[in-house]
Coordinates of C-alpha atoms in Angstrom, one line a residue:
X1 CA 276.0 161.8 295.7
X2 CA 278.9 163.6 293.7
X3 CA 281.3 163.1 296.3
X4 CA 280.4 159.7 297.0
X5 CA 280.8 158.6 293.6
X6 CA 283.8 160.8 293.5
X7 CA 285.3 159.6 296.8
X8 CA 284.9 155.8 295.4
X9 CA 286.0 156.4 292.1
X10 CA 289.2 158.8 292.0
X11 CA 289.8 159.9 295.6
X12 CA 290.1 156.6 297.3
X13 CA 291.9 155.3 294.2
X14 CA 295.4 154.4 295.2
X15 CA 297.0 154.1 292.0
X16 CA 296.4 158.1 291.4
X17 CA 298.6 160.6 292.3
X18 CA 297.7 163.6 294.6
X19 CA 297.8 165.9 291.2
X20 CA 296.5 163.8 288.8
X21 CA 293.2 163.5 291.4
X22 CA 293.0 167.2 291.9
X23 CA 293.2 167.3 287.6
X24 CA 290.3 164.7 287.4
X25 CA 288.1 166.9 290.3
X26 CA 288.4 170.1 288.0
X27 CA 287.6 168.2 284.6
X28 CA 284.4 167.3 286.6
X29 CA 283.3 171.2 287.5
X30 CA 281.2 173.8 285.5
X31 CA 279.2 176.2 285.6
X32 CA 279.4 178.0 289.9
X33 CA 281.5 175.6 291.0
X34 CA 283.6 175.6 288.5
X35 CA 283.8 179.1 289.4
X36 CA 284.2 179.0 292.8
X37 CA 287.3 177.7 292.7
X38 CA 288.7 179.3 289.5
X39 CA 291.2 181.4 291.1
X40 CA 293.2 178.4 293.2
X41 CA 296.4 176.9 291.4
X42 CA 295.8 172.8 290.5
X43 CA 298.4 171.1 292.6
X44 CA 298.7 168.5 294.9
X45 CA 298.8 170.7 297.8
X46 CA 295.7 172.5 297.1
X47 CA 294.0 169.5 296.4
X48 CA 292.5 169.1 299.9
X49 CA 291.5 172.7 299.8
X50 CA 289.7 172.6 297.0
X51 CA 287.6 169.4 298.3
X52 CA 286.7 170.8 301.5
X53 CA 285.3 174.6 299.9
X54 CA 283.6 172.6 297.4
X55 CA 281.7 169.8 300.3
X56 CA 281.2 172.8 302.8
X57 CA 279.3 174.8 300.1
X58 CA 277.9 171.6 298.1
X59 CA 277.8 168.8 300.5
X60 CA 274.5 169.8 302.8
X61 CA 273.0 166.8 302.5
X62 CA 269.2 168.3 303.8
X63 CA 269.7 170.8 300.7
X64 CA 270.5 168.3 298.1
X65 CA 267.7 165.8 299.3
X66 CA 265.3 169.2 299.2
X67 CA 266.2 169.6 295.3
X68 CA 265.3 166.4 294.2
X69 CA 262.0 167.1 296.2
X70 CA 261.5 170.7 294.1
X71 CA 262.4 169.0 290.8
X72 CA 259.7 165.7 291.3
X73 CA 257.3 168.2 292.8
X74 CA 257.2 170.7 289.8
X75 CA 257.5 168.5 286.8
X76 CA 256.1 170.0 283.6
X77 CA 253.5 167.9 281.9
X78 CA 254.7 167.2 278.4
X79 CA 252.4 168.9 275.6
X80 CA 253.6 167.0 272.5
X81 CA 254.9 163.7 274.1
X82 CA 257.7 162.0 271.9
X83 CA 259.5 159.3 272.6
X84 CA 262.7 161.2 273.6
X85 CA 260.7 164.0 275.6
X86 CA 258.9 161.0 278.0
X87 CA 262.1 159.3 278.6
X88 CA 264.0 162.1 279.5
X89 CA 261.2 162.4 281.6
X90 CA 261.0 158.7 283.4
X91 CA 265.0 158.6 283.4
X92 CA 265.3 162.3 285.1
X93 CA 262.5 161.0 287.5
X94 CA 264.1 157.4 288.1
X95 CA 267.5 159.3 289.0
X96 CA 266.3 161.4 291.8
X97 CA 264.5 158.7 293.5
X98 CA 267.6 156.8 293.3
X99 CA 269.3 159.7 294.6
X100 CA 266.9 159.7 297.4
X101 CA 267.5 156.6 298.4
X102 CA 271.1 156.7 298.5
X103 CA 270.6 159.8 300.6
X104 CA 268.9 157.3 303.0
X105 CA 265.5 158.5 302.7
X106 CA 262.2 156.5 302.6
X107 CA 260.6 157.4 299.1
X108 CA 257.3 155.8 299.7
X109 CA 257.4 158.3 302.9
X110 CA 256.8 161.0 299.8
X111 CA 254.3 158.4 297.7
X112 CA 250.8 161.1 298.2
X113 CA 252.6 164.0 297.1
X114 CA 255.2 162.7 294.5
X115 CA 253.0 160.3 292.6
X116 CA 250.5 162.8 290.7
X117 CA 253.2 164.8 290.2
X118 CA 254.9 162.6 288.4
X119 CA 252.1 160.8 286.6
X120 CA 250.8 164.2 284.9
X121 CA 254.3 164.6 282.9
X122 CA 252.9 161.2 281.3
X123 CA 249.8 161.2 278.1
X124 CA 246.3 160.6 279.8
X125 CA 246.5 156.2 278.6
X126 CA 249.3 155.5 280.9
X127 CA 248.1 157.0 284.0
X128 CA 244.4 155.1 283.3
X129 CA 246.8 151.6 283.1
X130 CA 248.2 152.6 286.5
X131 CA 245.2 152.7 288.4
X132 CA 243.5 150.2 287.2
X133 CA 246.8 148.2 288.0
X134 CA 247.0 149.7 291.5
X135 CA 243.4 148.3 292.1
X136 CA 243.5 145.0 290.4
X137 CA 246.6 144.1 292.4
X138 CA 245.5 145.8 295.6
X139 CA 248.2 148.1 296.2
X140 CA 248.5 152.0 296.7
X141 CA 248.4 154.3 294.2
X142 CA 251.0 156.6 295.9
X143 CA 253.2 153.5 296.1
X144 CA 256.2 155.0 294.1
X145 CA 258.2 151.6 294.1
X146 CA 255.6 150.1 292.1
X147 CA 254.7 152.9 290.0
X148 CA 258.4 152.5 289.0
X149 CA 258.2 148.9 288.3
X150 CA 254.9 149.7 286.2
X151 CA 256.3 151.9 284.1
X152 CA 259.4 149.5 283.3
X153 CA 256.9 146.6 282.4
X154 CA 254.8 149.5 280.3
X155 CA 258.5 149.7 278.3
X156 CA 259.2 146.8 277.7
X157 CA 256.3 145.3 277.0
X158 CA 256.0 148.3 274.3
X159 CA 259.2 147.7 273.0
X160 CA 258.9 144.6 272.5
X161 CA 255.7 145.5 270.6
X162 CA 257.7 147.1 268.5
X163 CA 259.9 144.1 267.3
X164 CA 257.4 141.9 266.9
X165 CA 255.9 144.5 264.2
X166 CA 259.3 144.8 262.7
X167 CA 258.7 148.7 263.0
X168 CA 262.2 149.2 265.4
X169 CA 264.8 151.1 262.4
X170 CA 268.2 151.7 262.9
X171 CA 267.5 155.3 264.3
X172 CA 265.5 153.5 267.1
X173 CA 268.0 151.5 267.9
X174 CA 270.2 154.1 269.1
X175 CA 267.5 155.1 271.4
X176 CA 266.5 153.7 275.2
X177 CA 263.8 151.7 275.1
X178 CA 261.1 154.2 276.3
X179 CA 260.4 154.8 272.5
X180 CA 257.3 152.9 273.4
X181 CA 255.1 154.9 274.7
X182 CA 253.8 156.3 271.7
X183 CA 254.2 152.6 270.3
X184 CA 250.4 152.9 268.8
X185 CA 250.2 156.4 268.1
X186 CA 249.1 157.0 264.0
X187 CA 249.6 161.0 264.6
X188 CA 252.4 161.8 267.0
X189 CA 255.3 159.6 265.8
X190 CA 255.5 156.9 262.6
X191 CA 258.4 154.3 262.9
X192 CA 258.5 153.8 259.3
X193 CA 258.8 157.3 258.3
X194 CA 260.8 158.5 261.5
X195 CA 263.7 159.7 259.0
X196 CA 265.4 162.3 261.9
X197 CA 269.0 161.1 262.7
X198 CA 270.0 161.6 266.0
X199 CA 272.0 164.7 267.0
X200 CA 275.4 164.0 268.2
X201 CA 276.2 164.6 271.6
X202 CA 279.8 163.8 273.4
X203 CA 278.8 162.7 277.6
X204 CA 282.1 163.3 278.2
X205 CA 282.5 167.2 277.9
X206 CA 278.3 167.5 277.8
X207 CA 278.6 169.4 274.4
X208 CA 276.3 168.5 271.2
X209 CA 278.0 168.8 267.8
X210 CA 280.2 165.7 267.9
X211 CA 280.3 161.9 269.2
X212 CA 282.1 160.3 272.3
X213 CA 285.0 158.6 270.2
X214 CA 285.3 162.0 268.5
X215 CA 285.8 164.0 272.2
X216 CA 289.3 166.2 272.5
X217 CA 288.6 167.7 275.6
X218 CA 288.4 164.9 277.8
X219 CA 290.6 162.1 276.3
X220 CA 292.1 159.9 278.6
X221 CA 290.0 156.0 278.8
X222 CA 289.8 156.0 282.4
X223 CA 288.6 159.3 283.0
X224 CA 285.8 158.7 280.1
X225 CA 284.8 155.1 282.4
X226 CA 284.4 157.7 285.6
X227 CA 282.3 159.9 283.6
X228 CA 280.3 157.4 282.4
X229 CA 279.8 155.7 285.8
X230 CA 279.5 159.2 288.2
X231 CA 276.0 160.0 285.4
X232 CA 274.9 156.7 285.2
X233 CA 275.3 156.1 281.7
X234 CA 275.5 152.5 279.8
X235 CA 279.1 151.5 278.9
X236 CA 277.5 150.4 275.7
X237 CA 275.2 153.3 274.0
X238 CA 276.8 156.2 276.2
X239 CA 272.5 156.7 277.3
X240 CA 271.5 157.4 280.6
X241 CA 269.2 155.3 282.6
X242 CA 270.2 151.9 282.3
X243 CA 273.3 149.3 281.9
X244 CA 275.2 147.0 279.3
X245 CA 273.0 144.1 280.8
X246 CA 269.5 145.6 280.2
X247 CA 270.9 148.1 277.1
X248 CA 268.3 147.4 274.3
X249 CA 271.3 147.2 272.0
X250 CA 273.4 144.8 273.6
X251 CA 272.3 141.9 270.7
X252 CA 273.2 143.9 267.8
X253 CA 276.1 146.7 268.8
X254 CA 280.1 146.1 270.0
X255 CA 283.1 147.9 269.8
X256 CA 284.4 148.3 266.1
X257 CA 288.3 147.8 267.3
X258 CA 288.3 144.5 269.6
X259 CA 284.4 143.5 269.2
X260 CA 283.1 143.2 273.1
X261 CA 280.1 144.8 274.6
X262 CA 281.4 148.3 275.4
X263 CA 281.4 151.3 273.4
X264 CA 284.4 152.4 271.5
X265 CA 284.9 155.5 273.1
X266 CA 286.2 153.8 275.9
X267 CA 287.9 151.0 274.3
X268 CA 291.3 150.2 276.0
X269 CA 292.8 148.9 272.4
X270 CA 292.4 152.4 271.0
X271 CA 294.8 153.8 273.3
X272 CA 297.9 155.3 272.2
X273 CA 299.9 154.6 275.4
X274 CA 299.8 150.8 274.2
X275 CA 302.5 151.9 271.8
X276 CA 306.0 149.5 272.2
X277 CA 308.8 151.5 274.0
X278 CA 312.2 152.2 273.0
X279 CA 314.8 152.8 275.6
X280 CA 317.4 155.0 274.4
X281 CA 317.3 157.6 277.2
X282 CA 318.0 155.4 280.2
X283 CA 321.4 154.7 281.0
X284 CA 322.8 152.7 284.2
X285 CA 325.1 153.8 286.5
X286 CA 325.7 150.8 288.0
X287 CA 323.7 147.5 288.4
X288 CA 321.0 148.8 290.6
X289 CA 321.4 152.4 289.8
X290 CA 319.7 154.7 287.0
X291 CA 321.2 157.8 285.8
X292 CA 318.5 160.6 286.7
X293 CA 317.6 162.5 283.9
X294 CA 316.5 166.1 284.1
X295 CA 312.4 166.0 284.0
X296 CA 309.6 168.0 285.0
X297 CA 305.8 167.8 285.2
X298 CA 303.8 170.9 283.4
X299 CA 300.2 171.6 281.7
X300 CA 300.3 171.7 277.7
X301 CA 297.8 173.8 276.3
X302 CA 296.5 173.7 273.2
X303 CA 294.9 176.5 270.9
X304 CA 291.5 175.0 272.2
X305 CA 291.7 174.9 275.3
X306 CA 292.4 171.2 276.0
X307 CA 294.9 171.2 279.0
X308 CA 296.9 167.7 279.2
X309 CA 299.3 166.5 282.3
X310 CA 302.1 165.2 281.1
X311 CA 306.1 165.4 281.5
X312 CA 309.1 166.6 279.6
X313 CA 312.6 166.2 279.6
X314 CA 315.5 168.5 279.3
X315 CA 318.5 168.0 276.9
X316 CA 321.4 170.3 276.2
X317 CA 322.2 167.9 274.0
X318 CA 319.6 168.2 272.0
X319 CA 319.6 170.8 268.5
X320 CA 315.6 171.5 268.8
X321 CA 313.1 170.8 271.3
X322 CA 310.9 168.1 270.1
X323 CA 306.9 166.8 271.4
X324 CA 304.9 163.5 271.1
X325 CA 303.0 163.2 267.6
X326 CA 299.9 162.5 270.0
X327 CA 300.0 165.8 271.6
X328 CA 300.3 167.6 268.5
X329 CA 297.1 165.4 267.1
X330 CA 295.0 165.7 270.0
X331 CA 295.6 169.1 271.6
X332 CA 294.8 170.3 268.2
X333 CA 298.8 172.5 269.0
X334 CA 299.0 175.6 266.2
X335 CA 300.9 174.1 263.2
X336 CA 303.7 177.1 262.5
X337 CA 306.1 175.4 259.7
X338 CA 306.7 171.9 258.5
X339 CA 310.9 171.4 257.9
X340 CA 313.1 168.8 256.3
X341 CA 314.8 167.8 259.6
X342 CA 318.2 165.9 259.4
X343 CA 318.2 163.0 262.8
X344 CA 321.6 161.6 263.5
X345 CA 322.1 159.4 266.5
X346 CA 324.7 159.3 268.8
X347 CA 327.6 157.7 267.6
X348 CA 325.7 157.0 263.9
X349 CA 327.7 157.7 260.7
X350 CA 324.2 158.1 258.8
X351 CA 321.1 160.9 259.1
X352 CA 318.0 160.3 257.9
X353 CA 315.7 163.2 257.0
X354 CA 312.5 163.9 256.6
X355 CA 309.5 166.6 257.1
X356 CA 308.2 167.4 259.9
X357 CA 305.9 169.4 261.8
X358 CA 307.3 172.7 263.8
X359 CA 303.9 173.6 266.3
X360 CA 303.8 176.0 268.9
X361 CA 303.1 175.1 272.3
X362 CA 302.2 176.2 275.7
X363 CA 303.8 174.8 279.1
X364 CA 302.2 175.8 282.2
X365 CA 303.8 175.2 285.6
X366 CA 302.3 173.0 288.0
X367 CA 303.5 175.1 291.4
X368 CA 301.4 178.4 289.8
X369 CA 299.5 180.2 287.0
X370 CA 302.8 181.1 285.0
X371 CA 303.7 179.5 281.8
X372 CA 306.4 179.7 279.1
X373 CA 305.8 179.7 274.9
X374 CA 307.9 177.5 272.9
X375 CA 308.0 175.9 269.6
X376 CA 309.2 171.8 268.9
X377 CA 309.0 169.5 266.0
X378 CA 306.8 166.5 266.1
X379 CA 308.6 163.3 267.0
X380 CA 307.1 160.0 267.5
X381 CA 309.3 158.3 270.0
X382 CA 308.1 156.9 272.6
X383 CA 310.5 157.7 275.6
X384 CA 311.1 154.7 278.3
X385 CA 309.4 155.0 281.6
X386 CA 311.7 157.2 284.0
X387 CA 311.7 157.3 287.7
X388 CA 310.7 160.8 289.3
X389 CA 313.2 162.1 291.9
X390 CA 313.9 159.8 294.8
X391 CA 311.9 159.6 298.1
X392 CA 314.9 160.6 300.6
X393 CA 316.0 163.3 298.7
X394 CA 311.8 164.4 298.1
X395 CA 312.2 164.6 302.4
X396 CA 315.5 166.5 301.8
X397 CA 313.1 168.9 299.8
X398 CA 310.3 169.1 301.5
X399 CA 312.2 170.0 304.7
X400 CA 314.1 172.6 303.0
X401 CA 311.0 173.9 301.5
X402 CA 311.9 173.1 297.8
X403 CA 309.6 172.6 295.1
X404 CA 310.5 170.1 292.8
X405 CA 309.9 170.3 288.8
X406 CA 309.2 166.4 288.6
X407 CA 307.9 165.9 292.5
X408 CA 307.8 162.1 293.4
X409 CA 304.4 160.7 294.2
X410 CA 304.0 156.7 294.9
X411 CA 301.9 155.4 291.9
X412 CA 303.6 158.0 289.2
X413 CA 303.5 156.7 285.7
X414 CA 302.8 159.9 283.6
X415 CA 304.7 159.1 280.2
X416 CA 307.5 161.5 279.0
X417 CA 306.0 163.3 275.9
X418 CA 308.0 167.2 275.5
X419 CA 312.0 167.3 275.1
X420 CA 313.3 170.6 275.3
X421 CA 316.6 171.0 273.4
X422 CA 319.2 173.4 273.5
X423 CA 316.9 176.1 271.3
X424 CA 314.5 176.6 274.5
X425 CA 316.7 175.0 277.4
X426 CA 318.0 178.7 278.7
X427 CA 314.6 180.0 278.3
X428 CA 313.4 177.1 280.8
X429 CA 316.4 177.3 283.1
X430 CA 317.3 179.6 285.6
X431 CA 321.2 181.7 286.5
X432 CA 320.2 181.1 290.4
X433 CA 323.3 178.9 291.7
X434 CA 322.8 175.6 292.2
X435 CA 322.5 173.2 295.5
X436 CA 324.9 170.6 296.2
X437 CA 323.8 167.5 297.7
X438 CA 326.4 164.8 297.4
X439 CA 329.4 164.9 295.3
X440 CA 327.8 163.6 292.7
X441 CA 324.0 165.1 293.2
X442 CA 323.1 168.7 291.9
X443 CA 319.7 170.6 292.3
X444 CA 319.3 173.4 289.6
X445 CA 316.4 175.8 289.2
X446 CA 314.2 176.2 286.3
X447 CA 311.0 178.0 286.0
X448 CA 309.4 174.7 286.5
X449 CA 310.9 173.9 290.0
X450 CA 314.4 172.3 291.0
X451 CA 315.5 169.5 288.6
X452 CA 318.2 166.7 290.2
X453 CA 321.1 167.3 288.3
X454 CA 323.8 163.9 288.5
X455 CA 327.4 165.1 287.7
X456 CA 329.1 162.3 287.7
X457 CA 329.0 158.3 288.4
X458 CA 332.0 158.3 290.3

């Protein structure tokens, strides 16, 4: 199922890059496989590595169908049902028959084994209602498509129970609808007194403590949309089991920033990339041509943790090193000072200054584990989108066996976010001599890979 979802989802996607799909595939791991593949560089050419140990230890298909069997066969009756506790239960159940299906096999085939099993986890009341419902509409009692229908009408009808008595509070709300089953009960759960907030819990990273529009570990919009989609979770509550359509909050919730149905987690409109560009780095050469800047793709790590493809740009030019406001805010980067720094533009009579943050920084290289410490100030330009190095002289490379600091791949758009100025530009570059292509096209080495050098636009 994993790497169907996957396969449809990032793998297939055409507007991804070879890296940026091998980044999304480890954001997905924990625990053993996670593991497994711990000690293998993320790049693009170990992308198809890492897919293939992954399906030849994960992907049996007999052994994946046999879990879901072992989990429906040795469910755990609930001793103090709740709300939460039986529709954990129903969901969990509901997702491995799915998952059954999809896997092509015939869960009514299963029906005299699976349906007890699944009917004990559930109070004594409900599993009366399901056989007298079995033998008032003449069906079988092992018939798990219609125990599954059953129990959705048993919901519903509950819930809506529950509206008509006006006993549905805000805390409620934020719960699927299987709050129902104790809809009646006097002793196990009161509506009007249920006073316990719900804990916060982020389905993005799978960590409680803090809410979805709150996650820094996994903060890009799209990847959030995948993980929503790969565990089958509404776009509107974040809850498993169900979809915008049937989400028993879809009259009363919206997204706070542009007011449609879909959470605000994953709200496009909150995105800083929607910020206007300026485009004072790119320079032509002549009408068709663009003046190739020195870049380079790395891994910024934060004090936390939170790793973040991006790409920098390197200027001699440059006093002091600076990186993208947004980095600084959302990698949580190590404040070390905060300076009165004088800006002057090329060819401007006047400087403006003003404080800013000085945070250290980690840049990892893409090609291996190695990485390089620096310190920038904060800046909040937003650089103009700038080509990676050229298709015919990516060949050139790759024939030569040259690994390139900013490697072309067809749908690149990663944003410029890190300039390294003159303070760190020796530290990043390399005394090997460089290559000459043309007359007027240089490859030097730096730590991060050969950058395409232009010397002049003769």
């Amino acid at each position: 199922m994993f790497f169907e979802q996957f396969s449809s989802a990032v793998d297939l996607n055409q507007q991804l890059s070879i890296i940026d799909k091998h980044v999304y595939l480890r954001g997905y791991l924990k625990d053993e496989p996670a593991r497994l593949v711990d000690g293998i560089s993320v790049t693009a050419e170990t992308y198809e590595t890492v897919k293939n140990i992954l399906k030849n230890r994960y992907g049996d298909k007999n052994r994946i169908i046999q879990a879901h069997l072992d989990f429906l066969e040795n469910i755990t009756p609930v001793s103090n049902p709740t709300p939460m506790s039986l529709n954990n239960i129903f969901i969990e159940c509901n997702r491995r028959l799915q998952a059954l299906t999809a896997l092509g096999e015939n869960i009514n085939a299963y029906g005299r084994i699976l349906t007890p099993k699944i009917l004990r986890a559930f109070p004594n009341d409900v599993c009366r209602r399901w056989i007298i419902h079995a033998k008032r509409e003449e069906i079988s009692e092992s018939d798990i498509s219609k125990l599954r229908e059953f129990l959705s009408e048993e919901l519903e009808g509950a819930l809506t129970t529950l509206k008509i008595k006006g006993e549905q509070t805000d805390e409620l709300c934020a719960l699927p609808c299987t709050a129902a089953f104790n809809v009646n009960s006097k002793t196990q759960y009161k509506p009007k007194n249920y006073s316990k907030k719900p804990t916060p819990f982020c389905p993005f990273c799978n960590v409680a403590g803090h809410w979805p529009q709150e996650c820094k570990s996994v903060t890009d919009i799209d990847v959030r949309v995948q993980k929503l989609k790969t565990a089958g979770r509404c776009f509107l509550c974040t809850n498993k089991g169900h979809n915008v359509r049937i989400c028993p909050r879809k009259d009363k919730a919206f997204c706070i920033k542009c007011k449609r149905k879909h959470h605000v987690s994953i709200c496009k409109n909150s995105n800083p990339d929607l910020t206007p560009l300026t485009t004072a780095n790119q320079v032509n050469i002549f009408a068709s041509n663009v003046t190739h800047l020195q870049t380079a793709k790395v891994f910024i790590t934060g004090p936390t943790g939170i790793t973040k493809l991006t790409r920098c740009i390197l200027d001699g030019g440059s006093q002091s090193s600076f990186v993208s406001t947004r980095l600084v805010d959302v990698l949580n980067l190590k404040v070390i000072s905060s300076d009165n720094l004088e800006v002057r533009g090329f060819e401007s009579h006047s400087s403006e200054t003003q404080p800013r943050r000085r945070v250290q920084l980690e840049l990892s290289i893409i090609w291996n584990k190695s990485s390089v410490s620096l310190s920038a100030f904060e800046s909040s330009n937003t650089y103009a989108p700038h080509q990676a190095v050229p298709t015919d002289i990516t060949l050139f490379a790759r024939q030569k066996k040259l690994k390139f600091a900013d490697p072309y791949e067809k749908t690149d758009n990663l944003p410029i976010e890190v300039l390294i100025g003159a303070d760190f530009y020796w530290t990043v570059m390399t005394v090997k001599p460089p290559k000459k292509l043309t007359e007027s096209l240089v490859l030097m080495l730096s730590i991060f890979g050969w950058i395409l050098v232009v010397l002049d636009h003769a």
